[in-house]
PDB file of C-alpha atoms in Angstrom:
ATOM      1  CA  MET F   1     180.383  52.528 209.847  1.00  0.00           C
ATOM      2  CA  SER F   2     181.010  56.071 208.286  1.00  0.00           C
ATOM      3  CA  PRO F   3     181.831  58.966 210.201  1.00  0.00           C
ATOM      4  CA  ALA F   4     178.638  61.004 211.209  1.00  0.00           C
ATOM      5  CA  ALA F   5     178.353  64.343 209.281  1.00  0.00           C
ATOM      6  CA  ASP F   6     177.603  66.352 212.476  1.00  0.00           C
ATOM      7  CA  LEU F   7     177.003  66.208 216.314  1.00  0.00           C
ATOM      8  CA  GLY F   8     173.013  66.466 215.880  1.00  0.00           C
ATOM      9  CA  ARG F   9     170.826  69.026 217.156  1.00  0.00           C
ATOM     10  CA  ALA F  10     172.633  69.284 220.476  1.00  0.00           C
ATOM     11  CA  LEU F  11     172.856  70.842 223.797  1.00  0.00           C
ATOM     12  CA  CYS F  12     176.407  71.266 224.421  1.00  0.00           C
ATOM     13  CA  ILE F  13     177.921  72.549 227.641  1.00  0.00           C
ATOM     14  CA  ILE F  14     181.561  73.446 227.722  1.00  0.00           C
ATOM     15  CA  THR F  15     183.372  74.512 230.992  1.00  0.00           C
ATOM     16  CA  GLY F  16     186.538  76.736 230.879  1.00  0.00           C
ATOM     17  CA  ALA F  17     185.258  78.094 227.462  1.00  0.00           C
ATOM     18  CA  SER F  18     186.493  81.525 227.486  1.00  0.00           C
ATOM     19  CA  ARG F  19     189.982  81.039 226.131  1.00  0.00           C
ATOM     20  CA  GLY F  20     192.634  78.577 225.147  1.00  0.00           C
ATOM     21  CA  PHE F  21     191.408  75.085 224.458  1.00  0.00           C
ATOM     22  CA  GLY F  22     187.849  75.703 225.756  1.00  0.00           C
ATOM     23  CA  ARG F  23     187.465  78.454 223.303  1.00  0.00           C
ATOM     24  CA  ALA F  24     188.651  76.368 220.294  1.00  0.00           C
ATOM     25  CA  LEU F  25     186.179  73.657 221.293  1.00  0.00           C
ATOM     26  CA  ALA F  26     183.328  76.021 221.398  1.00  0.00           C
ATOM     27  CA  GLN F  27     184.238  77.292 217.888  1.00  0.00           C
ATOM     28  CA  ASN F  28     184.559  73.777 216.609  1.00  0.00           C
ATOM     29  CA  VAL F  29     181.500  72.438 218.198  1.00  0.00           C
ATOM     30  CA  SER F  30     179.358  75.515 216.820  1.00  0.00           C
ATOM     31  CA  ARG F  31     180.285  74.457 213.211  1.00  0.00           C
ATOM     32  CA  LEU F  32     179.451  70.899 213.746  1.00  0.00           C
ATOM     33  CA  VAL F  33     175.933  71.017 215.390  1.00  0.00           C
ATOM     34  CA  GLN F  34     172.634  71.353 213.473  1.00  0.00           C
ATOM     35  CA  PRO F  35     170.634  74.481 213.362  1.00  0.00           C
ATOM     36  CA  GLY F  36     168.267  74.840 216.583  1.00  0.00           C
ATOM     37  CA  SER F  37     171.293  73.616 218.804  1.00  0.00           C
ATOM     38  CA  ALA F  38     172.501  75.344 221.847  1.00  0.00           C
ATOM     39  CA  LEU F  39     175.715  75.996 223.631  1.00  0.00           C
ATOM     40  CA  VAL F  40     176.188  76.626 227.157  1.00  0.00           C
ATOM     41  CA  LEU F  41     179.693  78.219 227.623  1.00  0.00           C
ATOM     42  CA  VAL F  42     180.975  78.307 231.291  1.00  0.00           C
ATOM     43  CA  ALA F  43     184.069  80.348 232.454  1.00  0.00           C
ATOM     44  CA  ARG F  44     185.201  82.756 235.113  1.00  0.00           C
ATOM     45  CA  SER F  45     186.070  85.314 232.816  1.00  0.00           C
ATOM     46  CA  GLY F  46     182.907  87.310 231.885  1.00  0.00           C
ATOM     47  CA  PRO F  47     184.480  89.673 229.244  1.00  0.00           C
ATOM     48  CA  ASP F  48     186.087  86.832 227.523  1.00  0.00           C
ATOM     49  CA  LEU F  49     183.009  84.774 227.459  1.00  0.00           C
ATOM     50  CA  ARG F  50     180.790  87.651 226.389  1.00  0.00           C
ATOM     51  CA  THR F  51     183.249  88.247 223.396  1.00  0.00           C
ATOM     52  CA  LEU F  52     183.081  84.585 222.369  1.00  0.00           C
ATOM     53  CA  GLN F  53     179.322  84.572 222.584  1.00  0.00           C
ATOM     54  CA  ALA F  54     179.128  87.638 220.251  1.00  0.00           C
ATOM     55  CA  GLU F  55     181.450  85.920 217.793  1.00  0.00           C
ATOM     56  CA  LEU F  56     179.513  82.920 217.736  1.00  0.00           C
ATOM     57  CA  THR F  57     176.046  84.543 217.443  1.00  0.00           C
ATOM     58  CA  GLU F  58     177.307  86.619 214.394  1.00  0.00           C
ATOM     59  CA  SER F  59     178.938  83.417 212.813  1.00  0.00           C
ATOM     60  CA  GLU F  60     177.167  81.429 210.117  1.00  0.00           C
ATOM     61  CA  ALA F  61     176.008  78.916 212.746  1.00  0.00           C
ATOM     62  CA  GLY F  62     174.600  81.673 214.714  1.00  0.00           C
ATOM     63  CA  ARG F  63     172.799  83.081 211.976  1.00  0.00           C
ATOM     64  CA  ALA F  64     171.505  79.545 211.002  1.00  0.00           C
ATOM     65  CA  GLY F  65     169.815  79.384 214.596  1.00  0.00           C
ATOM     66  CA  LEU F  66     172.474  78.302 216.994  1.00  0.00           C
ATOM     67  CA  LYS F  67     171.816  79.663 220.436  1.00  0.00           C
ATOM     68  CA  VAL F  68     174.761  80.653 222.793  1.00  0.00           C
ATOM     69  CA  GLU F  69     174.222  81.041 226.352  1.00  0.00           C
ATOM     70  CA  VAL F  70     177.003  82.037 228.607  1.00  0.00           C
ATOM     71  CA  VAL F  71     177.395  81.444 232.565  1.00  0.00           C
ATOM     72  CA  VAL F  72     180.107  83.436 234.451  1.00  0.00           C
ATOM     73  CA  ALA F  73     180.933  80.993 237.221  1.00  0.00           C
ATOM     74  CA  ASP F  74     183.658  79.191 239.272  1.00  0.00           C
ATOM     75  CA  VAL F  75     182.722  75.722 238.856  1.00  0.00           C
ATOM     76  CA  GLY F  76     184.528  74.775 242.199  1.00  0.00           C
ATOM     77  CA  LYS F  77     181.385  76.321 243.946  1.00  0.00           C
ATOM     78  CA  ALA F  78     178.223  74.675 244.540  1.00  0.00           C
ATOM     79  CA  GLU F  79     176.001  77.739 243.754  1.00  0.00           C
ATOM     80  CA  SER F  80     177.885  77.894 240.378  1.00  0.00           C
ATOM     81  CA  LEU F  81     176.541  74.513 239.440  1.00  0.00           C
ATOM     82  CA  GLU F  82     173.000  75.666 240.317  1.00  0.00           C
ATOM     83  CA  ASN F  83     173.462  78.519 237.790  1.00  0.00           C
ATOM     84  CA  ILE F  84     174.743  76.315 235.032  1.00  0.00           C
ATOM     85  CA  MET F  85     172.080  73.830 235.436  1.00  0.00           C
ATOM     86  CA  ARG F  86     169.446  76.481 235.395  1.00  0.00           C
ATOM     87  CA  THR F  87     170.817  77.898 232.074  1.00  0.00           C
ATOM     88  CA  CYS F  88     171.065  74.288 230.659  1.00  0.00           C
ATOM     89  CA  ARG F  89     167.462  73.426 231.483  1.00  0.00           C
ATOM     90  CA  GLU F  90     166.264  76.693 229.860  1.00  0.00           C
ATOM     91  CA  ALA F  91     168.394  76.204 226.730  1.00  0.00           C
ATOM     92  CA  PHE F  92     167.257  72.553 226.267  1.00  0.00           C
ATOM     93  CA  CYS F  93     164.378  71.785 223.526  1.00  0.00           C
ATOM     94  CA  GLU F  94     162.574  68.630 223.408  1.00  0.00           C
ATOM     95  CA  ASP F  95     163.485  67.990 219.748  1.00  0.00           C
ATOM     96  CA  MET F  96     167.167  67.982 220.624  1.00  0.00           C
ATOM     97  CA  ASP F  97     168.752  64.760 220.004  1.00  0.00           C
ATOM     98  CA  HIS F  98     172.086  64.914 221.910  1.00  0.00           C
ATOM     99  CA  VAL F  99     173.339  66.223 225.240  1.00  0.00           C
ATOM    100  CA  MET F 100     177.068  66.692 225.464  1.00  0.00           C
ATOM    101  CA  LEU F 101     179.071  67.815 228.388  1.00  0.00           C
ATOM    102  CA  ILE F 102     182.797  68.706 227.872  1.00  0.00           C
ATOM    103  CA  ASN F 103     184.470  69.082 231.209  1.00  0.00           C
ATOM    104  CA  ASN F 104     187.490  71.114 230.222  1.00  0.00           C
ATOM    105  CA  ALA F 105     187.808  73.598 233.289  1.00  0.00           C
ATOM    106  CA  ALA F 106     190.927  72.930 235.094  1.00  0.00           C
ATOM    107  CA  SER F 107     193.948  74.581 236.794  1.00  0.00           C
ATOM    108  CA  LEU F 108     197.751  73.677 236.862  1.00  0.00           C
ATOM    109  CA  GLY F 109     197.962  73.963 240.639  1.00  0.00           C
ATOM    110  CA  ASP F 110     201.239  74.957 242.450  1.00  0.00           C
ATOM    111  CA  VAL F 111     204.062  73.278 240.494  1.00  0.00           C
ATOM    112  CA  SER F 112     206.464  75.291 242.455  1.00  0.00           C
ATOM    113  CA  LYS F 113     206.123  72.720 245.233  1.00  0.00           C
ATOM    114  CA  TYR F 114     207.117  68.922 245.472  1.00  0.00           C
ATOM    115  CA  VAL F 115     204.630  66.471 247.108  1.00  0.00           C
ATOM    116  CA  LYS F 116     206.492  66.721 250.416  1.00  0.00           C
ATOM    117  CA  ASP F 117     205.816  70.562 250.519  1.00  0.00           C
ATOM    118  CA  LEU F 118     201.984  70.048 250.145  1.00  0.00           C
ATOM    119  CA  SER F 119     200.950  70.155 253.767  1.00  0.00           C
ATOM    120  CA  ASP F 120     198.446  72.802 253.538  1.00  0.00           C
ATOM    121  CA  MET F 121     195.033  70.871 253.531  1.00  0.00           C
ATOM    122  CA  ALA F 122     192.963  73.670 252.434  1.00  0.00           C
ATOM    123  CA  GLN F 123     195.080  74.436 249.468  1.00  0.00           C
ATOM    124  CA  VAL F 124     194.742  70.885 248.307  1.00  0.00           C
ATOM    125  CA  ASP F 125     191.043  70.771 248.898  1.00  0.00           C
ATOM    126  CA  SER F 126     190.566  73.873 246.856  1.00  0.00           C
ATOM    127  CA  TYR F 127     192.511  72.455 244.053  1.00  0.00           C
ATOM    128  CA  LEU F 128     190.523  69.038 244.140  1.00  0.00           C
ATOM    129  CA  SER F 129     187.184  70.801 244.429  1.00  0.00           C
ATOM    130  CA  LEU F 130     187.791  72.827 241.261  1.00  0.00           C
ATOM    131  CA  ASN F 131     189.619  69.972 239.313  1.00  0.00           C
ATOM    132  CA  VAL F 132     187.838  66.862 240.389  1.00  0.00           C
ATOM    133  CA  SER F 133     184.669  67.557 242.484  1.00  0.00           C
ATOM    134  CA  SER F 134     183.169  70.124 240.204  1.00  0.00           C
ATOM    135  CA  ALA F 135     183.607  67.704 237.126  1.00  0.00           C
ATOM    136  CA  LEU F 136     181.910  64.725 239.143  1.00  0.00           C
ATOM    137  CA  CYS F 137     179.154  66.853 240.455  1.00  0.00           C
ATOM    138  CA  LEU F 138     178.291  68.584 237.145  1.00  0.00           C
ATOM    139  CA  THR F 139     178.333  65.565 235.308  1.00  0.00           C
ATOM    140  CA  ALA F 140     175.837  63.897 237.880  1.00  0.00           C
ATOM    141  CA  ARG F 141     173.599  66.929 237.691  1.00  0.00           C
ATOM    142  CA  VAL F 142     173.648  66.902 233.754  1.00  0.00           C
ATOM    143  CA  LEU F 143     172.745  63.103 233.657  1.00  0.00           C
ATOM    144  CA  GLN F 144     170.048  63.632 236.395  1.00  0.00           C
ATOM    145  CA  ALA F 145     168.660  66.626 234.524  1.00  0.00           C
ATOM    146  CA  PHE F 146     168.657  64.873 231.069  1.00  0.00           C
ATOM    147  CA  PRO F 147     167.915  61.104 231.590  1.00  0.00           C
ATOM    148  CA  GLN F 148     168.335  58.471 228.957  1.00  0.00           C
ATOM    149  CA  HIS F 149     165.392  57.880 226.616  1.00  0.00           C
ATOM    150  CA  ALA F 150     164.705  56.906 223.042  1.00  0.00           C
ATOM    151  CA  GLY F 151     166.075  59.304 220.429  1.00  0.00           C
ATOM    152  CA  LEU F 152     168.404  60.937 222.815  1.00  0.00           C
ATOM    153  CA  ARG F 153     172.265  60.636 222.669  1.00  0.00           C
ATOM    154  CA  ARG F 154     174.216  61.645 225.769  1.00  0.00           C
ATOM    155  CA  SER F 155     178.034  62.124 225.831  1.00  0.00           C
ATOM    156  CA  VAL F 156     180.497  63.282 228.434  1.00  0.00           C
ATOM    157  CA  ILE F 157     184.063  64.309 227.433  1.00  0.00           C
ATOM    158  CA  ASN F 158     186.815  64.851 229.958  1.00  0.00           C
ATOM    159  CA  VAL F 159     189.710  66.862 228.768  1.00  0.00           C
ATOM    160  CA  SER F 160     192.572  64.804 230.127  1.00  0.00           C
ATOM    161  CA  SER F 161     196.494  64.868 230.050  1.00  0.00           C
ATOM    162  CA  LEU F 162     199.348  62.578 229.696  1.00  0.00           C
ATOM    163  CA  CYS F 163     199.703  63.429 233.348  1.00  0.00           C
ATOM    164  CA  ALA F 164     196.804  61.289 234.073  1.00  0.00           C
ATOM    165  CA  LEU F 165     198.988  58.221 233.202  1.00  0.00           C
ATOM    166  CA  GLN F 166     202.435  59.496 233.805  1.00  0.00           C
ATOM    167  CA  PRO F 167     204.078  61.068 236.882  1.00  0.00           C
ATOM    168  CA  PHE F 168     205.588  64.593 236.352  1.00  0.00           C
ATOM    169  CA  ARG F 169     207.915  65.664 239.221  1.00  0.00           C
ATOM    170  CA  SER F 170     206.682  68.856 241.153  1.00  0.00           C
ATOM    171  CA  TRP F 171     203.382  68.479 239.219  1.00  0.00           C
ATOM    172  CA  GLY F 172     201.578  66.421 242.212  1.00  0.00           C
ATOM    173  CA  LEU F 173     198.333  68.300 242.258  1.00  0.00           C
ATOM    174  CA  TYR F 174     197.831  68.266 238.544  1.00  0.00           C
ATOM    175  CA  CYS F 175     198.800  64.659 237.938  1.00  0.00           C
ATOM    176  CA  THR F 176     196.465  63.607 241.040  1.00  0.00           C
ATOM    177  CA  GLY F 177     193.599  65.581 239.589  1.00  0.00           C
ATOM    178  CA  LYS F 178     193.922  64.351 236.156  1.00  0.00           C
ATOM    179  CA  ALA F 179     194.284  60.622 237.125  1.00  0.00           C
ATOM    180  CA  ALA F 180     191.284  60.802 239.280  1.00  0.00           C
ATOM    181  CA  ARG F 181     189.101  62.282 236.722  1.00  0.00           C
ATOM    182  CA  ASP F 182     190.093  59.529 234.212  1.00  0.00           C
ATOM    183  CA  MET F 183     189.169  56.808 236.883  1.00  0.00           C
ATOM    184  CA  MET F 184     185.987  58.562 237.564  1.00  0.00           C
ATOM    185  CA  PHE F 185     184.887  58.618 233.859  1.00  0.00           C
ATOM    186  CA  LYS F 186     185.868  54.835 233.415  1.00  0.00           C
ATOM    187  CA  VAL F 187     183.719  54.103 236.238  1.00  0.00           C
ATOM    188  CA  LEU F 188     180.847  56.117 234.793  1.00  0.00           C
ATOM    189  CA  ALA F 189     181.280  54.285 231.469  1.00  0.00           C
ATOM    190  CA  GLU F 190     181.062  50.964 233.309  1.00  0.00           C
ATOM    191  CA  GLU F 191     177.872  52.210 235.232  1.00  0.00           C
ATOM    192  CA  GLU F 192     175.987  53.780 232.180  1.00  0.00           C
ATOM    193  CA  PRO F 193     176.501  51.585 229.162  1.00  0.00           C
ATOM    194  CA  ASP F 194     174.239  53.875 227.055  1.00  0.00           C
ATOM    195  CA  LEU F 195     176.472  56.892 227.667  1.00  0.00           C
ATOM    196  CA  ARG F 196     179.482  57.864 225.524  1.00  0.00           C
ATOM    197  CA  VAL F 197     182.306  58.548 227.850  1.00  0.00           C
ATOM    198  CA  LEU F 198     185.759  59.676 226.514  1.00  0.00           C
ATOM    199  CA  SER F 199     188.814  61.155 228.113  1.00  0.00           C
ATOM    200  CA  TYR F 200     190.775  63.060 225.578  1.00  0.00           C
ATOM    201  CA  SER F 201     194.321  64.341 226.029  1.00  0.00           C
ATOM    202  CA  PRO F 202     194.794  67.196 223.810  1.00  0.00           C
ATOM    203  CA  GLY F 203     198.658  67.106 223.927  1.00  0.00           C
ATOM    204  CA  PRO F 204     201.196  70.089 224.818  1.00  0.00           C
ATOM    205  CA  LEU F 205     199.108  73.191 223.963  1.00  0.00           C
ATOM    206  CA  ASP F 206     200.256  76.761 223.369  1.00  0.00           C
ATOM    207  CA  THR F 207     198.334  78.247 226.140  1.00  0.00           C
ATOM    208  CA  GLU F 208     198.677  80.456 229.270  1.00  0.00           C
ATOM    209  CA  MET F 209     198.845  77.267 231.220  1.00  0.00           C
ATOM    210  CA  GLN F 210     202.071  76.157 229.132  1.00  0.00           C
ATOM    211  CA  LEU F 211     203.522  79.630 230.079  1.00  0.00           C
ATOM    212  CA  GLU F 212     202.760  79.122 233.756  1.00  0.00           C
ATOM    213  CA  ALA F 213     204.440  75.363 233.563  1.00  0.00           C
ATOM    214  CA  ARG F 214     207.562  76.976 231.814  1.00  0.00           C
ATOM    215  CA  SER F 215     208.046  79.822 234.404  1.00  0.00           C
ATOM    216  CA  LYS F 216     206.870  78.227 237.608  1.00  0.00           C
ATOM    217  CA  THR F 217     207.693  74.418 237.556  1.00  0.00           C
ATOM    218  CA  ALA F 218     210.271  73.546 240.425  1.00  0.00           C
ATOM    219  CA  ASP F 219     211.785  70.470 238.828  1.00  0.00           C
ATOM    220  CA  LEU F 220     214.312  71.643 236.485  1.00  0.00           C
ATOM    221  CA  SER F 221     214.328  68.796 233.985  1.00  0.00           C
ATOM    222  CA  ILE F 222     210.501  69.021 233.559  1.00  0.00           C
ATOM    223  CA  LYS F 223     210.889  72.887 233.285  1.00  0.00           C
ATOM    224  CA  LYS F 224     213.672  72.487 230.590  1.00  0.00           C
ATOM    225  CA  THR F 225     211.451  69.936 228.741  1.00  0.00           C
ATOM    226  CA  PHE F 226     208.625  72.407 228.191  1.00  0.00           C
ATOM    227  CA  SER F 227     210.915  75.331 227.606  1.00  0.00           C
ATOM    228  CA  SER F 228     212.508  73.206 224.786  1.00  0.00           C
ATOM    229  CA  MET F 229     209.189  72.304 223.301  1.00  0.00           C
ATOM    230  CA  PHE F 230     208.167  75.875 223.035  1.00  0.00           C
ATOM    231  CA  ALA F 231     211.588  77.257 221.683  1.00  0.00           C
ATOM    232  CA  GLN F 232     211.440  74.345 219.037  1.00  0.00           C
ATOM    233  CA  GLY F 233     207.844  75.083 218.002  1.00  0.00           C
ATOM    234  CA  GLN F 234     206.561  71.761 219.207  1.00  0.00           C
ATOM    235  CA  LEU F 235     203.590  72.972 221.044  1.00  0.00           C
ATOM    236  CA  LEU F 236     200.196  72.234 219.325  1.00  0.00           C
ATOM    237  CA  THR F 237     197.426  74.751 218.664  1.00  0.00           C
ATOM    238  CA  CYS F 238     194.407  74.622 220.411  1.00  0.00           C
ATOM    239  CA  GLU F 239     192.556  74.727 217.090  1.00  0.00           C
ATOM    240  CA  MET F 240     194.375  71.697 215.567  1.00  0.00           C
ATOM    241  CA  SER F 241     193.902  69.695 218.927  1.00  0.00           C
ATOM    242  CA  SER F 242     190.272  70.528 219.328  1.00  0.00           C
ATOM    243  CA  ALA F 243     189.680  69.548 215.688  1.00  0.00           C
ATOM    244  CA  ARG F 244     191.214  66.021 216.273  1.00  0.00           C
ATOM    245  CA  LEU F 245     188.844  65.567 219.160  1.00  0.00           C
ATOM    246  CA  MET F 246     185.880  66.490 216.813  1.00  0.00           C
ATOM    247  CA  LYS F 247     187.255  63.920 214.402  1.00  0.00           C
ATOM    248  CA  VAL F 248     187.118  61.368 217.281  1.00  0.00           C
ATOM    249  CA  LEU F 249     183.465  62.185 218.234  1.00  0.00           C
ATOM    250  CA  LEU F 250     182.277  62.067 214.627  1.00  0.00           C
ATOM    251  CA  ASP F 251     184.080  58.507 213.806  1.00  0.00           C
ATOM    252  CA  ASP F 252     182.701  57.379 217.136  1.00  0.00           C
ATOM    253  CA  LYS F 253     184.960  54.340 217.222  1.00  0.00           C
ATOM    254  CA  PHE F 254     186.212  54.523 220.757  1.00  0.00           C
ATOM    255  CA  THR F 255     185.226  52.091 223.480  1.00  0.00           C
ATOM    256  CA  SER F 256     183.305  54.239 226.093  1.00  0.00           C
ATOM    257  CA  GLY F 257     185.605  55.122 228.974  1.00  0.00           C
ATOM    258  CA  ASP F 258     188.713  55.159 226.845  1.00  0.00           C
ATOM    259  CA  HIS F 259     191.661  57.570 227.337  1.00  0.00           C
ATOM    260  CA  VAL F 260     192.575  58.774 223.618  1.00  0.00           C
ATOM    261  CA  ASP F 261     195.669  60.940 222.975  1.00  0.00           C
ATOM    262  CA  VAL F 262     195.786  63.595 220.366  1.00  0.00           C
ATOM    263  CA  PHE F 263     198.784  62.106 218.905  1.00  0.00           C
ATOM    264  CA  ASP F 264     196.854  58.514 218.336  1.00  0.00           C
ATOM    265  CA  VAL F 265     194.219  60.317 216.226  1.00  0.00           C
TER     266      VAL F 265
END
């Protein structure tokens, strides 16, 4: 089967969209959806979101009819999910043929501590709320709001990490969150055979999160590895990695629920 030419006339929801990988995703998706599509971009940073909204609205896709909506929200809070869903329902048109959710919002967590130091339950609960619970609950709400029917494709993408598969010392929170999300979406793929589910690991990206990792990681060997990758120019650009994700989605050859790494594309 030949790759699809585009992502269809789509409603695409992207969390963590204001900067870094999420911003690159929004730019790539905008070029691959048909006129009459809508992007719902979610992030905590209002100014960055509105700058991106203006850029996409003024782009070739925007001039061709792409609708770009933004929701300034902390996805770790229940009231934020209500605001996101309200915007999604308003942006959706009955002639859209694809609903796509990209769960990108995430945080690194406190990498200055080892697992034995994580005794503050409130801190752990807060981390898991943002990085696990929000992805689960937003996904469930989107699937409930836009049920399967003839002529509608539905896709859920989980932005994952090598840390979902391998332990990194002093990255207990991050590894736990990513592993939990991967398994959650594997279960979803088993439960919903008509749904396309993908966990995509974008690789070591040149982002603010990488800077945080290089400066705050407690484990010296892990810290040295990331510092060396940066110094040797081995970090990937968000634009390149997001383009590879678009290729995976257009080729549509993955088994639903799979974990696909950028270096395997």
